[in-house]
Every structure is written in C-alpha cells, then in structure tokens.
mmCIF file of C-alpha atoms in Angstrom:
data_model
loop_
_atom_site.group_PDB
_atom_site.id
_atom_site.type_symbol
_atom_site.label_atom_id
_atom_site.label_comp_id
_atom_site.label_asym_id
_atom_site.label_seq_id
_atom_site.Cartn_x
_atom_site.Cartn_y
_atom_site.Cartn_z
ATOM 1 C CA UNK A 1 -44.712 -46.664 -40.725
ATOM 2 C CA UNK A 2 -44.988 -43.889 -38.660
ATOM 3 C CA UNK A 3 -46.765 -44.319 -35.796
ATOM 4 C CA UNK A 4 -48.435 -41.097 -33.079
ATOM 5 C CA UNK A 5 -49.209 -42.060 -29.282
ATOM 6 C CA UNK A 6 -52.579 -40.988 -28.303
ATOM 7 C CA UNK A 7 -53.378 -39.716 -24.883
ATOM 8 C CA UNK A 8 -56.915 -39.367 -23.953
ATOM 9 C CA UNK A 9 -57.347 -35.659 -22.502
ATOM 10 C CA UNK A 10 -57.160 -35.062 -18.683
ATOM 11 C CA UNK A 11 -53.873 -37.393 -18.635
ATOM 12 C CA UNK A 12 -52.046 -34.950 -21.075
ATOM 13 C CA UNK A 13 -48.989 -33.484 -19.721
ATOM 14 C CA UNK A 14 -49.065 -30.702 -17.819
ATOM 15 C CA UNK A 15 -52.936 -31.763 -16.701
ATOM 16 C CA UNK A 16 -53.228 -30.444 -13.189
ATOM 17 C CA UNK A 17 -52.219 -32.662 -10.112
ATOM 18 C CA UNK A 18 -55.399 -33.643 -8.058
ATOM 19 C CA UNK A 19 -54.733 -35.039 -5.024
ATOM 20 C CA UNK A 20 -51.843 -35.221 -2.635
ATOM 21 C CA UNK A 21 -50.891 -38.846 -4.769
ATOM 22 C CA UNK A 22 -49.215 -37.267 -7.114
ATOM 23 C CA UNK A 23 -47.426 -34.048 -5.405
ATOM 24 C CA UNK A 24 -43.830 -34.574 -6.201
ATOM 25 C CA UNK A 25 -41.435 -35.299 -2.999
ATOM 26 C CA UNK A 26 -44.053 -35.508 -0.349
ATOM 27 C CA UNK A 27 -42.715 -37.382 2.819
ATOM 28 C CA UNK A 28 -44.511 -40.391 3.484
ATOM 29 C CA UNK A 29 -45.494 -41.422 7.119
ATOM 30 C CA UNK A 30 -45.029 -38.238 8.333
ATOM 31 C CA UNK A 31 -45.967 -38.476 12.848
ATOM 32 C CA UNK A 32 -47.867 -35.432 14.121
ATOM 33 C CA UNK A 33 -45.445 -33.064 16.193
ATOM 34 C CA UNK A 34 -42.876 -35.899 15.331
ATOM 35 C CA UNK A 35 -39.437 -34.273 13.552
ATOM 36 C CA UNK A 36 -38.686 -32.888 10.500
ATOM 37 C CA UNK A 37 -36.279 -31.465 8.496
ATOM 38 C CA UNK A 38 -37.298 -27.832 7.743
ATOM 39 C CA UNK A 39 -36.773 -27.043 3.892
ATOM 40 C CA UNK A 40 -38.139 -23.904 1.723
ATOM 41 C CA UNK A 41 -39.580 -26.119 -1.461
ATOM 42 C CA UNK A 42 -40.827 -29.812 -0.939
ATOM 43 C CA UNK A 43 -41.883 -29.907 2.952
ATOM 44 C CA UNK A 44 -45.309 -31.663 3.092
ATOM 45 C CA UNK A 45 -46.145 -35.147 4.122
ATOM 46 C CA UNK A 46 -48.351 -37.311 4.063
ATOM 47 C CA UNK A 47 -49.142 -40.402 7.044
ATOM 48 C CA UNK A 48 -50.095 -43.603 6.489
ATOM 49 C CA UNK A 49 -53.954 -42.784 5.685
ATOM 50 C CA UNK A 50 -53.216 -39.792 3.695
ATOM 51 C CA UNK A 51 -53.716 -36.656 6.185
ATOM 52 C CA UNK A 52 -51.986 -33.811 5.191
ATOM 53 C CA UNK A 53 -48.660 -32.449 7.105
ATOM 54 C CA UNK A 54 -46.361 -29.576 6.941
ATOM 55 C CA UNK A 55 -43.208 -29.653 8.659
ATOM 56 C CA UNK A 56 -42.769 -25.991 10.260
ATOM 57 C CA UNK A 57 -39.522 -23.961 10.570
ATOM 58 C CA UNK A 58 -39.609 -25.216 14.309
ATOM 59 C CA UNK A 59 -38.774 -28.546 12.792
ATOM 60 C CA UNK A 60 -41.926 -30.819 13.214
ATOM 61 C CA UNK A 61 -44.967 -32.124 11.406
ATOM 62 C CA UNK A 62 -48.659 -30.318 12.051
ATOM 63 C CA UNK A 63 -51.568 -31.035 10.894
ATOM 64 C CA UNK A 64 -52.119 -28.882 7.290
ATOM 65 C CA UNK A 65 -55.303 -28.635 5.557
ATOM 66 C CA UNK A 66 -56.092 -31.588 3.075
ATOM 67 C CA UNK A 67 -53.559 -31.154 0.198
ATOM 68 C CA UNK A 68 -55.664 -31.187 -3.043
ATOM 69 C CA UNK A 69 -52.466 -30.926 -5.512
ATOM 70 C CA UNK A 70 -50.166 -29.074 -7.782
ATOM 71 C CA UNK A 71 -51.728 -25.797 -8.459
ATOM 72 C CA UNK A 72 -49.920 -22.494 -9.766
ATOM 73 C CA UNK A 73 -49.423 -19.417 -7.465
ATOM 74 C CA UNK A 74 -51.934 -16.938 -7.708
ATOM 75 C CA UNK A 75 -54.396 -18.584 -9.732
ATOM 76 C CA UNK A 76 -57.964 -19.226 -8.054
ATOM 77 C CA UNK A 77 -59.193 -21.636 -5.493
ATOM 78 C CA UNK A 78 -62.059 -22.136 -2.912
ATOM 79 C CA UNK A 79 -61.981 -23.644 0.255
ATOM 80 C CA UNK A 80 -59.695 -24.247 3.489
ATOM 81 C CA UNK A 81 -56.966 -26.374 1.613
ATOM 82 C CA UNK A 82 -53.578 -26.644 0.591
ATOM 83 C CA UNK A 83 -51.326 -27.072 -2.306
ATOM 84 C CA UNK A 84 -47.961 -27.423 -3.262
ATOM 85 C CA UNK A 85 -46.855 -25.134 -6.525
ATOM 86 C CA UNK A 86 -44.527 -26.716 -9.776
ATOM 87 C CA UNK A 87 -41.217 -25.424 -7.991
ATOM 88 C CA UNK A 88 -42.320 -27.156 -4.693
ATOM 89 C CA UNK A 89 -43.700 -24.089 -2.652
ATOM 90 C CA UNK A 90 -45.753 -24.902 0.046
ATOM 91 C CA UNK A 91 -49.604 -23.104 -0.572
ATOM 92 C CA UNK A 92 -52.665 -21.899 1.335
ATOM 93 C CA UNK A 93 -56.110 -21.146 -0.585
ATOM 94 C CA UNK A 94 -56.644 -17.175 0.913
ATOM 95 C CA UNK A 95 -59.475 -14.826 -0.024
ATOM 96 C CA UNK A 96 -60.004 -17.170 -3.189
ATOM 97 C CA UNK A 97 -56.078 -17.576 -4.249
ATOM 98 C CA UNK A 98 -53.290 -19.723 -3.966
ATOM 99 C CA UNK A 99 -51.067 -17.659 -1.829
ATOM 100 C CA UNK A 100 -47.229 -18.880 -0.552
ATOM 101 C CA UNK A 101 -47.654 -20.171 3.187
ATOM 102 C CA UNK A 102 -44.335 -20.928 5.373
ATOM 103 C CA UNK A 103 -45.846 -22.553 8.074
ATOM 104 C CA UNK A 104 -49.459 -23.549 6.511
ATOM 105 C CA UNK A 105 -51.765 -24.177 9.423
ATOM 106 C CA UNK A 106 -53.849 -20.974 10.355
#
C-alpha cells in the first residue's frame, strides 16, 4: 500500500513566513541598546514580548520596525516594517519593496 501525505495549502513548503515566530535564527530576549554581536545574515531579535530588534554594526540592539517575516528581496510590500530574506539578510519595506537594510531603523 502506498500511501501520499496530504498538506492542506498555506502550510506547504516554501509558504511564506508570517510573523517574526518563524524567522530562522532570531535572537531571543534581545535588551534595547544592550550588546550584540554584529553579523551580515541572521542579526534580528526578538525580546520577551516579541518587539522587533536589530543589532547595528556599532554592536547593540535598537528598536526595528515590527518584523512581519521571510519575504524575498525585491518583491513588493507596504508599510513601515521589516523582514528578514531566505539567506538571512536583514530587510526594510522602501517605496513599496523589500530593499537590503544594514542598520534597519530609519
């Protein structure tokens, strides 16, 4: 008997990541203007009721806009928010696009 695994759509691999939840290798807890560890992929966090951070290049956590996701570079948005892309690249929602951001908070 062969059998088939059925996912209901929306929870299909390669759905899109809503919500900062399920953004791979956020840093939980993160302090405001507390220390970081600068990287180029991977650097938001998260504290402990879900506000979005980005550790700058200076080397501590700011406030970022609310991180909606995983969302692909270049493609349309709307709004004031971030988003982190597949390869970990930190993102800002510009002029309607998801456009690379090294130290997010304008």
């Amino acid at each position: 008997m062969i059998t088939a695994a059925i996912t209901p759509a929306g929870i299909a691999s390669g759905s899109p990541c809503d919500g900062a939840a399920c953004v791979p290798n956020v840093t939980q807890n993160a302090v405001p203007n507390g220390p970081c560890l600068p990287r180029s992929r991977y650097d938001f966090g998260v504290d402990p009721v879900g506000n979005a951070f980005i550790c700058l290049s200076a080397g501590s956590w700011v406030a970022a806009p609310p991180l909606v996701g995983v969302r692909t570079l270049g493609s349309r948005c709307s709004g004031q928010l971030s988003a982190q892309s597949p390869d970990g690249i930190a993102m800002l929602c510009e002029d309607g696009v998801w456009s690379w951001g090294p130290d997010i908070p304008r």
